[in-house]
XYZ file of C-alpha atoms in Angstrom:
666
model
C -11.911 18.053 31.759
C -14.402 15.310 32.665
C -13.025 12.122 34.161
C -13.212 8.788 32.392
C -15.840 7.708 34.900
C -18.008 10.692 34.020
C -17.659 9.969 30.308
C -18.668 6.338 30.868
C -21.540 7.375 33.107
C -22.983 9.369 30.207
C -23.467 6.039 28.434
C -25.050 4.512 31.525
C -27.430 7.406 32.012
C -28.584 7.568 28.395
C -29.045 3.796 28.313
C -31.109 3.507 31.469
C -33.175 6.589 30.565
C -34.005 5.356 27.065
C -34.961 1.880 28.275
C -37.097 3.389 31.013
C -38.892 5.733 28.603
C -39.570 2.864 26.197
C -40.548 0.620 29.110
C -38.628 -2.032 27.206
C -35.026 -2.981 26.580
C -31.782 -4.198 28.093
C -29.967 -1.715 30.343
C -27.588 -4.212 31.956
C -25.036 -4.717 29.164
C -24.617 -1.010 28.260
C -24.130 -0.110 31.911
C -21.693 -2.975 32.401
C -19.604 -2.328 29.266
C -19.602 1.475 29.422
C -16.035 1.713 30.736
C -14.694 -0.581 27.999
C -16.576 1.359 25.331
C -15.312 4.697 26.636
C -11.655 3.686 26.364
C -12.058 2.065 22.965
C -14.049 4.861 21.337
C -12.157 7.796 22.822
C -8.606 6.437 22.608
C -8.495 3.978 19.717
C -11.458 3.793 17.351
C -10.600 5.376 13.987
C -13.835 6.736 12.544
C -15.405 9.887 11.183
C -18.932 10.700 12.397
C -19.234 13.187 9.516
C -18.590 10.397 6.994
C -19.729 7.045 8.395
C -18.791 5.308 5.116
C -15.116 6.295 5.052
C -13.417 3.283 3.489
C -10.541 2.953 5.972
C -12.541 3.434 9.167
C -12.331 0.899 11.966
C -15.412 -1.296 12.217
C -17.257 -1.684 15.515
C -19.733 -4.530 15.972
C -21.978 -4.978 19.006
C -22.494 -8.722 18.786
C -24.588 -8.806 21.955
C -27.059 -6.623 20.115
C -29.700 -6.656 22.843
C -27.498 -4.024 24.517
C -28.299 -1.672 21.654
C -28.477 1.449 23.792
C -24.720 1.115 24.192
C -24.072 1.739 20.514
C -26.834 4.324 20.190
C -25.325 6.248 23.116
C -21.868 6.031 21.562
C -23.060 7.209 18.170
C -25.005 10.113 19.643
C -22.194 11.209 21.943
C -19.533 10.892 19.223
C -21.355 13.237 16.874
C -23.099 10.992 14.374
C -26.405 12.124 12.905
C -28.374 10.534 15.719
C -29.990 13.336 17.737
C -31.200 12.962 21.294
C -34.771 12.805 20.014
C -33.953 9.438 18.436
C -32.694 8.102 21.770
C -35.896 9.307 23.382
C -37.728 7.401 20.655
C -35.924 4.125 21.429
C -37.813 1.009 20.282
C -40.623 3.047 18.719
C -42.104 2.830 15.242
C -39.869 4.164 12.453
C -37.178 5.413 14.822
C -33.472 5.128 14.020
C -33.068 3.326 17.337
C -34.888 -0.016 17.049
C -34.702 -2.634 19.775
C -31.635 -4.262 18.250
C -29.110 -2.470 16.029
C -30.386 -2.580 12.466
C -28.137 -1.874 9.498
C -29.396 1.091 7.497
C -31.275 2.817 10.316
C -28.722 4.757 12.362
C -25.505 5.948 10.688
C -22.522 4.131 12.156
C -24.304 0.827 12.749
C -22.156 -1.557 10.713
C -24.410 -4.623 10.857
C -27.685 -5.904 12.246
C -27.118 -7.827 15.451
C -29.311 -9.585 17.957
C -29.218 -13.235 16.910
C -26.330 -14.075 19.205
C -23.056 -15.207 17.689
C -23.684 -13.629 14.306
C -22.157 -10.277 15.207
C -18.782 -11.791 16.045
C -19.047 -13.833 12.846
C -19.848 -10.739 10.773
C -16.811 -9.164 12.428
C -14.682 -12.106 11.277
C -15.923 -11.415 7.746
C -15.073 -7.717 8.039
C -11.594 -8.445 9.385
C -11.068 -11.024 6.646
C -12.141 -8.475 4.016
C -9.649 -5.973 5.444
C -6.828 -8.512 5.376
C -7.543 -9.559 1.781
C -7.920 -5.986 0.528
C -4.674 -5.001 2.266
C -2.784 -7.794 0.519
C -4.415 -6.999 -2.808
C -3.895 -3.213 -2.745
C -1.180 -2.119 -0.318
C 2.176 -1.557 -1.998
C 5.573 -0.575 -0.643
C 4.946 1.833 2.227
C 1.521 2.820 0.907
C -0.863 1.193 3.408
C -4.198 2.532 2.248
C -6.061 -0.429 3.779
C -5.143 -0.436 7.449
C -7.995 -0.654 9.922
C -9.201 -2.764 12.818
C -12.423 -4.598 13.498
C -13.559 -4.417 17.105
C -16.441 -6.409 18.517
C -18.184 -6.698 21.866
C -19.769 -10.021 22.784
C -21.224 -11.738 25.815
C -21.723 -15.210 27.218
C -24.624 -15.853 24.847
C -22.502 -15.226 21.755
C -19.910 -17.674 23.033
C -22.496 -20.347 23.792
C -23.911 -20.210 20.260
C -22.298 -22.801 17.995
C -21.612 -20.311 15.223
C -19.004 -18.603 17.404
C -17.008 -21.849 17.508
C -17.096 -22.140 13.717
C -16.154 -18.535 13.055
C -13.515 -18.043 15.735
C -11.791 -21.274 14.762
C -11.443 -20.050 11.178
C -10.378 -16.575 12.317
C -7.465 -18.111 14.200
C -6.465 -20.289 11.262
C -6.451 -17.304 8.909
C -4.473 -15.134 11.312
C -6.837 -12.165 11.448
C -4.510 -9.971 13.483
C -6.683 -6.867 13.206
C -9.696 -8.497 14.807
C -10.044 -7.594 18.488
C -12.952 -9.053 20.451
C -14.019 -8.004 23.933
C -15.715 -10.714 25.989
C -18.147 -9.207 28.493
C -17.749 -11.809 31.210
C -20.499 -10.735 33.598
C -21.700 -14.242 34.432
C -25.375 -13.425 33.860
C -27.876 -14.373 31.167
C -31.656 -14.291 31.051
C -32.041 -17.375 33.224
C -29.608 -16.140 35.860
C -26.036 -17.030 36.738
C -24.467 -18.865 33.809
C -22.285 -21.115 35.938
C -25.144 -23.606 35.905
C -24.894 -24.074 32.120
C -21.711 -22.400 30.879
C -18.462 -23.464 32.493
C -16.121 -23.384 29.487
C -12.564 -22.253 30.018
C -12.931 -19.498 27.453
C -9.293 -18.313 27.412
C -8.045 -21.850 26.771
C -10.698 -22.388 24.126
C -9.539 -19.335 22.185
C -5.889 -20.161 22.669
C -6.665 -23.531 21.073
C -8.152 -21.674 18.108
C -4.866 -19.832 17.663
C -5.979 -16.549 19.191
C -3.978 -14.193 21.350
C -5.817 -13.994 24.683
C -5.636 -11.236 27.290
C -7.333 -12.804 30.337
C -8.787 -11.457 33.566
C -9.105 -7.775 32.680
C -11.058 -5.596 35.106
C -13.722 -4.206 32.809
C -14.223 -1.205 35.081
C -10.539 -0.214 35.275
C -9.705 2.137 32.408
C -5.977 1.653 32.769
C -6.317 -2.141 32.616
C -8.581 -1.889 29.573
C -6.127 0.419 27.836
C -3.223 -1.928 28.556
C -5.202 -4.855 27.155
C -5.966 -2.987 23.930
C -2.313 -2.043 23.561
C -1.348 -5.691 23.934
C -3.961 -6.685 21.363
C -2.768 -4.141 18.808
C 0.820 -5.256 19.315
C -0.090 -8.788 18.148
C -0.322 -8.618 14.363
C -0.468 -12.320 13.468
C -3.389 -13.465 15.606
C -6.849 -12.187 16.473
C -7.154 -11.147 20.107
C -9.749 -11.943 22.747
C -9.807 -9.525 25.670
C -11.638 -11.144 28.577
C -13.240 -8.412 30.656
C -14.778 -9.175 34.016
C -17.692 -6.773 34.448
C -20.745 -6.220 36.603
C -23.975 -6.211 34.627
C -25.999 -3.097 35.368
C -22.986 -1.390 36.974
C -24.125 1.504 39.186
C -27.534 0.085 40.092
C -27.322 -0.540 43.841
C -30.125 -3.110 43.994
C -30.009 -4.746 40.571
C -26.384 -4.765 39.408
C -24.922 -8.248 39.084
C -28.381 -9.783 38.724
C -30.523 -10.998 35.857
C -33.170 -8.428 36.890
C -31.311 -5.708 34.966
C -30.594 -7.826 31.877
C -33.788 -7.303 29.912
C -36.103 -4.959 31.805
C -36.192 -1.272 32.772
C -34.663 -0.462 36.125
C -37.698 1.509 37.288
C -37.898 5.151 38.363
C -36.895 4.532 41.968
C -33.832 2.479 41.033
C -32.800 5.011 38.370
C -32.869 7.742 41.029
C -30.583 5.580 43.158
C -28.252 5.024 40.188
C -27.938 8.769 39.701
C -27.060 9.159 43.340
C -24.584 6.248 43.301
C -22.796 7.541 40.209
C -22.986 11.202 41.273
C -24.830 11.909 38.039
C -26.710 15.079 38.928
C -28.410 15.574 35.592
C -31.935 14.977 34.369
C -33.095 12.286 31.915
C -31.329 12.525 28.538
C -29.319 15.516 29.768
C -25.603 15.566 28.903
C -23.541 18.452 30.310
C -21.676 20.539 27.745
C -18.195 19.610 28.941
C -18.963 15.905 28.720
C -20.595 16.309 25.303
C -17.554 18.239 24.048
C -15.154 15.590 25.330
C -17.092 12.855 23.552
C -17.527 14.635 20.211
C -15.267 12.993 17.620
C -16.192 15.001 14.533
C -13.038 17.111 14.350
C -10.744 14.182 15.127
C -12.578 12.011 12.616
C -12.360 14.606 9.860
C -8.644 15.019 10.551
C -8.073 11.252 10.452
C -9.853 10.905 7.128
C -8.007 13.915 5.732
C -4.675 12.373 6.723
C -5.696 9.117 5.031
C -6.774 10.994 1.912
C -3.322 12.538 1.703
C -1.760 9.090 1.870
C -4.204 7.833 -0.750
C -3.285 10.717 -3.072
C 0.377 9.701 -2.778
C -0.605 6.091 -3.486
C -2.592 7.233 -6.496
C 0.418 9.029 -7.904
C 2.619 5.971 -7.406
C 0.094 3.323 -8.463
C -2.631 4.978 -10.591
C -4.181 1.769 -11.929
C -4.460 0.172 -8.498
C -5.881 3.386 -7.078
C -8.529 3.533 -9.795
C -9.443 -0.067 -9.074
C -9.664 0.684 -5.333
C -11.967 3.613 -6.006
C -14.164 1.470 -8.236
C -14.373 -1.557 -5.980
C -14.161 -0.156 -2.471
C -15.243 3.475 -2.623
C -17.930 3.343 -5.327
C -18.773 -0.350 -5.376
C -19.261 -0.301 -9.145
C -18.815 -3.267 -11.457
C -16.420 -2.963 -14.411
C -18.025 -0.885 -17.143
C -17.797 -3.700 -19.685
C -19.042 -6.513 -17.465
C -22.660 -6.557 -18.619
C -21.761 -6.544 -22.306
C -19.216 -9.336 -21.934
C -21.538 -11.379 -19.749
C -24.284 -11.122 -22.365
C -21.854 -12.298 -25.023
C -21.051 -15.372 -22.938
C -24.759 -16.084 -22.433
C -25.210 -16.109 -26.206
C -22.277 -18.478 -26.527
C -24.059 -20.836 -24.129
C -27.191 -20.669 -26.253
C -25.245 -21.442 -29.408
C -23.279 -24.285 -27.832
C -26.421 -26.036 -26.550
C -24.558 -28.316 -24.159
C -26.159 -30.931 -21.920
C -24.434 -30.730 -18.552
C -25.399 -30.454 -14.888
C -26.240 -26.903 -13.913
C -23.547 -27.079 -11.195
C -21.055 -27.589 -14.054
C -22.711 -24.794 -16.017
C -22.196 -22.638 -12.940
C -18.492 -23.455 -12.851
C -18.194 -22.695 -16.565
C -19.832 -19.337 -15.928
C -17.380 -18.592 -13.154
C -14.550 -19.357 -15.554
C -16.061 -16.841 -17.969
C -17.028 -14.121 -15.483
C -14.200 -14.538 -12.959
C -11.468 -12.930 -15.086
C -13.748 -9.925 -15.606
C -14.285 -9.387 -11.868
C -11.256 -9.055 -9.578
C -13.713 -8.349 -6.752
C -15.161 -11.860 -6.823
C -14.408 -13.662 -3.565
C -15.699 -17.227 -3.441
C -15.677 -20.210 -1.171
C -17.292 -23.474 -0.203
C -18.019 -25.321 3.027
C -15.638 -28.214 2.269
C -17.507 -29.172 -0.898
C -15.618 -27.401 -3.668
C -15.251 -30.614 -5.678
C -19.001 -31.204 -5.535
C -20.277 -27.646 -5.651
C -17.813 -26.889 -8.475
C -17.103 -23.433 -7.081
C -13.401 -23.443 -7.938
C -12.627 -21.787 -11.259
C -9.367 -21.514 -13.174
C -8.311 -18.219 -11.627
C -8.879 -19.209 -8.009
C -6.189 -18.668 -5.421
C -6.738 -19.688 -1.819
C -6.669 -17.107 0.983
C -4.098 -18.039 3.622
C -2.817 -16.516 6.853
C 0.552 -15.655 5.310
C -0.804 -14.648 1.900
C -4.320 -13.264 1.820
C -4.117 -11.831 -1.688
C -6.249 -14.647 -3.119
C -9.905 -14.821 -4.066
C -11.101 -18.121 -2.630
C -11.846 -19.062 0.986
C -11.714 -22.655 2.133
C -14.371 -22.397 4.825
C -14.205 -25.984 6.010
C -17.353 -27.680 7.286
C -18.794 -24.417 8.605
C -21.984 -23.629 6.668
C -23.426 -21.230 9.249
C -20.183 -19.346 9.786
C -19.547 -19.210 6.037
C -22.886 -17.531 5.425
C -22.519 -14.977 8.228
C -18.885 -14.287 7.265
C -20.129 -13.609 3.731
C -22.521 -11.049 5.226
C -19.604 -9.395 7.002
C -17.564 -9.302 3.798
C -20.488 -7.783 1.908
C -21.039 -5.175 4.625
C -17.359 -4.267 4.613
C -17.337 -3.622 0.880
C -14.889 -4.225 -1.925
C -16.081 -7.688 -2.911
C -18.789 -9.669 -4.655
C -18.834 -12.717 -2.427
C -20.279 -16.182 -2.905
C -20.243 -19.339 -0.816
C -21.492 -22.834 -1.521
C -22.814 -25.999 0.042
C -25.421 -28.653 -0.716
C -28.922 -27.196 -0.742
C -29.917 -29.405 2.176
C -27.205 -27.893 4.365
C -28.632 -24.435 3.912
C -30.597 -25.504 6.977
C -27.450 -25.165 9.095
C -27.106 -21.573 7.885
C -30.707 -20.438 7.657
C -30.526 -17.568 10.130
C -27.490 -16.029 8.415
C -29.264 -16.332 5.068
C -32.236 -14.535 6.596
C -29.949 -11.826 7.962
C -28.507 -11.229 4.491
C -32.035 -10.625 3.243
C -32.959 -8.481 6.237
C -29.929 -6.248 5.631
C -30.369 -6.337 1.826
C -26.777 -7.415 1.333
C -25.309 -8.817 -1.851
C -24.417 -12.305 -0.690
C -24.579 -15.041 -3.327
C -25.506 -18.400 -1.843
C -24.661 -21.269 -4.181
C -26.602 -24.463 -3.465
C -26.068 -27.644 -5.447
C -27.630 -31.140 -5.375
C -31.019 -29.535 -5.601
C -33.568 -32.358 -5.363
C -34.282 -36.058 -4.957
C -32.476 -36.299 -8.285
C -29.164 -36.371 -6.411
C -29.936 -40.021 -5.734
C -28.326 -42.537 -3.459
C -27.355 -40.292 -0.535
C -30.984 -40.516 0.473
C -33.505 -38.308 2.272
C -30.984 -36.798 4.701
C -29.328 -35.139 1.718
C -32.325 -34.695 -0.590
C -33.950 -31.256 -0.279
C -37.721 -31.105 -0.405
C -38.918 -28.017 1.468
C -35.774 -25.902 1.105
C -36.515 -24.204 -2.235
C -39.973 -22.906 -1.297
C -38.714 -21.893 2.134
C -36.014 -19.770 0.497
C -38.554 -18.207 -1.846
C -40.681 -16.892 0.997
C -37.788 -14.953 2.576
C -38.392 -11.254 1.827
C -35.728 -9.650 -0.420
C -34.339 -13.045 -1.511
C -34.006 -13.951 -5.189
C -34.049 -17.702 -5.788
C -32.830 -19.023 -9.147
C -33.272 -22.644 -10.229
C -32.023 -22.698 -13.820
C -32.930 -25.361 -16.373
C -29.775 -25.301 -18.533
C -26.478 -23.554 -19.250
C -28.142 -20.373 -20.477
C -30.340 -19.883 -17.444
C -27.370 -20.741 -15.215
C -25.284 -17.979 -16.778
C -28.147 -15.494 -16.571
C -28.665 -16.366 -12.909
C -25.029 -15.562 -12.143
C -25.197 -12.287 -14.061
C -28.338 -11.300 -12.182
C -26.806 -12.128 -8.805
C -23.601 -10.212 -9.587
C -25.425 -7.122 -10.813
C -27.960 -7.126 -7.989
C -27.040 -4.713 -5.180
C -30.200 -4.638 -3.080
C -30.305 -8.132 -1.621
C -29.004 -11.698 -1.615
C -29.445 -14.370 -4.253
C -29.715 -18.140 -3.919
C -28.455 -20.033 -6.972
C -29.744 -23.596 -6.976
C -27.992 -26.078 -9.232
C -28.431 -29.738 -10.146
C -26.145 -32.712 -9.819
C -27.578 -34.393 -12.912
C -27.220 -33.298 -16.540
C -29.850 -30.914 -17.948
C -30.812 -30.730 -21.600
C -30.290 -27.422 -23.439
C -33.387 -25.486 -24.478
C -33.858 -23.759 -27.829
C -34.634 -20.008 -27.637
C -35.042 -17.129 -30.010
C -33.635 -13.676 -29.250
C -36.756 -12.493 -27.413
C -36.833 -15.581 -25.225
C -33.135 -15.209 -24.474
C -33.672 -11.629 -23.343
C -36.664 -12.600 -21.222
C -34.770 -15.147 -19.130
C -33.577 -12.249 -16.963
C -37.209 -11.386 -16.197
C -37.470 -14.506 -14.065
C -40.213 -16.234 -16.049
C -40.885 -16.411 -19.767
C -42.639 -18.387 -22.466
C -40.283 -21.155 -23.540
C -42.736 -23.020 -25.789
C -45.908 -21.507 -27.175
C -48.884 -22.380 -29.352
C -51.059 -20.590 -31.860
C -53.657 -18.430 -30.154
C -54.695 -18.658 -26.538
C -53.417 -21.826 -24.845
C -55.774 -24.410 -23.442
C -53.377 -25.076 -20.603
C -50.096 -23.713 -19.251
C -47.247 -25.757 -17.829
C -44.878 -23.981 -15.425
C -41.577 -25.592 -14.498
C -38.099 -24.942 -13.142
C -34.713 -26.605 -13.250
C -34.525 -30.250 -14.262
C -38.301 -30.411 -14.669
C -38.393 -27.962 -17.575
C -37.327 -30.709 -19.959
C -40.054 -32.911 -18.507
C -42.656 -30.187 -19.049
C -41.516 -29.691 -22.642
C -41.891 -33.392 -23.424
C -45.289 -33.537 -21.738
C -46.408 -30.494 -23.730
C -45.404 -32.193 -26.965
C -47.421 -35.264 -26.046
C -50.542 -33.313 -25.075
C -50.235 -31.106 -28.158
C -50.268 -34.218 -30.327
C -53.850 -34.796 -29.181
C -54.895 -31.401 -30.517
C -54.623 -29.317 -27.343
C -52.804 -25.993 -27.312
C -50.149 -25.991 -24.605
C -47.787 -23.270 -23.401
C -44.651 -23.992 -21.342
C -43.347 -21.294 -19.028
C -39.868 -21.628 -17.589
C -39.720 -19.770 -14.289
C -36.146 -19.861 -13.010
C -36.715 -16.945 -10.602
C -40.295 -16.467 -9.442
C -39.437 -13.365 -7.392
C -38.152 -11.534 -10.458
C -41.143 -12.632 -12.500
C -43.520 -11.308 -9.855
C -41.644 -7.989 -9.920
C -42.374 -7.482 -13.631
C -45.088 -5.120 -14.771
C -48.649 -6.383 -14.950
C -48.686 -6.328 -18.747
C -45.738 -8.703 -19.007
C -47.092 -11.052 -16.342
C -50.402 -11.146 -18.186
C -48.644 -11.955 -21.460
C -46.895 -14.933 -19.901
C -49.651 -16.157 -17.585
C -52.942 -14.758 -18.877
C -55.652 -14.699 -16.253
C -58.098 -16.154 -18.759
C -56.203 -19.448 -18.826
C -57.064 -21.145 -15.568
C -55.900 -24.619 -16.597
C -52.388 -24.673 -15.160
C -49.914 -27.283 -13.977
C -46.640 -26.594 -12.155
C -43.810 -29.127 -12.131
C -40.927 -28.976 -9.667
C -39.107 -31.613 -7.643
C -39.680 -29.694 -4.419
C -42.556 -29.245 -1.989
C -45.662 -28.526 -4.000
C -47.406 -25.916 -1.825
C -45.559 -22.855 -3.152
C -46.889 -23.278 -6.669
C -50.585 -22.913 -5.873
C -50.111 -19.137 -6.007
C -49.516 -19.599 -9.749
C -51.837 -22.471 -10.651
C -54.715 -21.665 -8.311
C -56.634 -24.078 -6.136
C -58.091 -25.727 -9.219
C -54.689 -26.245 -10.787
C -52.337 -29.167 -10.322
C -48.796 -29.389 -8.977
C -46.492 -32.273 -9.763
C -44.210 -31.928 -6.782
C -43.156 -33.410 -3.459
C -45.095 -33.715 -0.232
C -42.985 -36.394 1.438
C -39.280 -36.914 2.040
C -37.225 -38.826 -0.509
C -35.615 -42.252 -0.529
C -32.176 -43.710 -1.146
C -31.931 -44.971 -4.736
C -30.495 -43.919 -8.099
C -31.791 -40.507 -9.119
C -33.637 -41.705 -12.215
C -35.526 -44.323 -10.242
C -36.487 -41.758 -7.633
C -37.835 -39.368 -10.222
C -40.035 -42.078 -11.645
C -41.106 -43.328 -8.206
C -42.244 -39.862 -7.109
C -44.141 -39.133 -10.302
C -41.752 -36.956 -12.265
C -42.536 -38.647 -15.552
C -43.985 -37.469 -18.835
C -47.075 -39.624 -18.384
C -47.776 -38.261 -14.903
C -47.425 -34.658 -16.058
C -49.660 -35.405 -19.050
C -52.239 -36.906 -16.698
C -52.158 -33.747 -14.569
C -52.729 -31.579 -17.639
C -55.617 -33.746 -18.733
C -57.184 -33.420 -15.283
C -57.187 -29.619 -15.409
C -58.591 -29.706 -18.945
C -61.531 -31.897 -18.021
């Protein structure tokens, strides 16, 4: 039977060999955390390499994602479908082992990590999802949701501000099944961190309400095991296990130094490591006895089989709950009647023709859709009364009662967004979170990560333009809408009335291949008249809202609050004998995804006279109007004044839009 040291050294050897072969990577963290990983994965982690998507598996997140060879080594050794050839192909084109762990590449990678601090925050989201699902589904002695979230993180994760936001909330919500390991090796890229990071980390986490296990020798298996036992014994608080480690452990000349953080050790040093660790095996060679000791396939299959037996008993006792669990958590399907009922509500909105702010239309939609969707899990970054994200069926999630469906995130926009990603990755929920559009800037990298991982996170952004008024340019978004539109995989909706608002929510809820940004106004928006064909075409992202006989002389394209402006300008130009078409384009990404025939019907190539109108930075719209077209938009920051005055001051008037149309017609 191999010793624990030999099992850990398998991680070290694979990590240094892969980094050396790639001539790129970070060997220090995997070599330093190998002993911690060995104890956790072999003694505690509940997972099934033969079924990486088992619903009740423990989640493991490598927040310090630059140490990616740690998780790749663990997955390979444990028996996941990650053959040694993939480790040899580390950091190469189209491999399953990219430079940082990427969700969807290697089985068993729970989230994309690398931007420091986001992994621990995703882990908070996963642990929160587990806690909520447990309170919603577990009954009597039937604990079908009962798993841990484990995360590794380093000094860099703790220096990033997002870790403060997320770990503070984790303590408040009592996430007792979240266990974080702090790799306290004292080294970052620039050297010894004592020159720029002197926080008392244990006291910091104690202040958050965490259980802290300090001063653990990260190379002593018995000490690590005792720390994990203590963590699992604390059910009311998340736990931080502070592990003192040596970066690059086993490298006689580079361990404990920044030299081994982000560069290959070199052939000569690797030979010395093998000698120091008594690892008498060639590159990428794992002896059979060590490989057998690591393989977790049989144990994982047995663990899932035992859980399935418990689930079958639960199903017999609570058949309706079990069916709902299978739908939400196992299959991830929406209720069979959701689409039909959502469409009926959209038609009600069209018939009602109500003039209200689209943020209010959003809340009304939540009141209509919420009762249909027990999986909806919402929240706001301390702006619920302004974002209007609370609906009639909302119940707050609390430490002592997590059975609710609404998270009070506090003023934590970045953490909110990354926690949403963790919830989405965990499964079982359709999650949304809200703030003012301007404050998306605090959360931008988490929004990007949602798109990169193609996760269904619904970002609700209100107060969408200079039209919000007196709060001034610090709160008035200008460049945010176009910047969201250029994020790959992101759908950005800016609806013009209650109908488009409801359609935007339906689209976001039904979309399973990426995130959606829903952008809503503070000010009231006039309802638009539509026939049945127009109503159906809203979901295509862009459609003809007002047309003319024959080929138009000019086309007006608008979104949100400016659609009404475009309609009035079209009426005025039409009165002079010109044929004008108005296209509402609430979601340009969806419109661009339509077939060429439909796009040509809406925006015929032959009509080059085009004007776009949107109270956001103008540059995005030249892709639709061409260099000879006109854009009535923003190219400066706003001002502090009533919204109506600002709109007039910056040219969002009927006369100015008419003038732009006349220019393109000349």
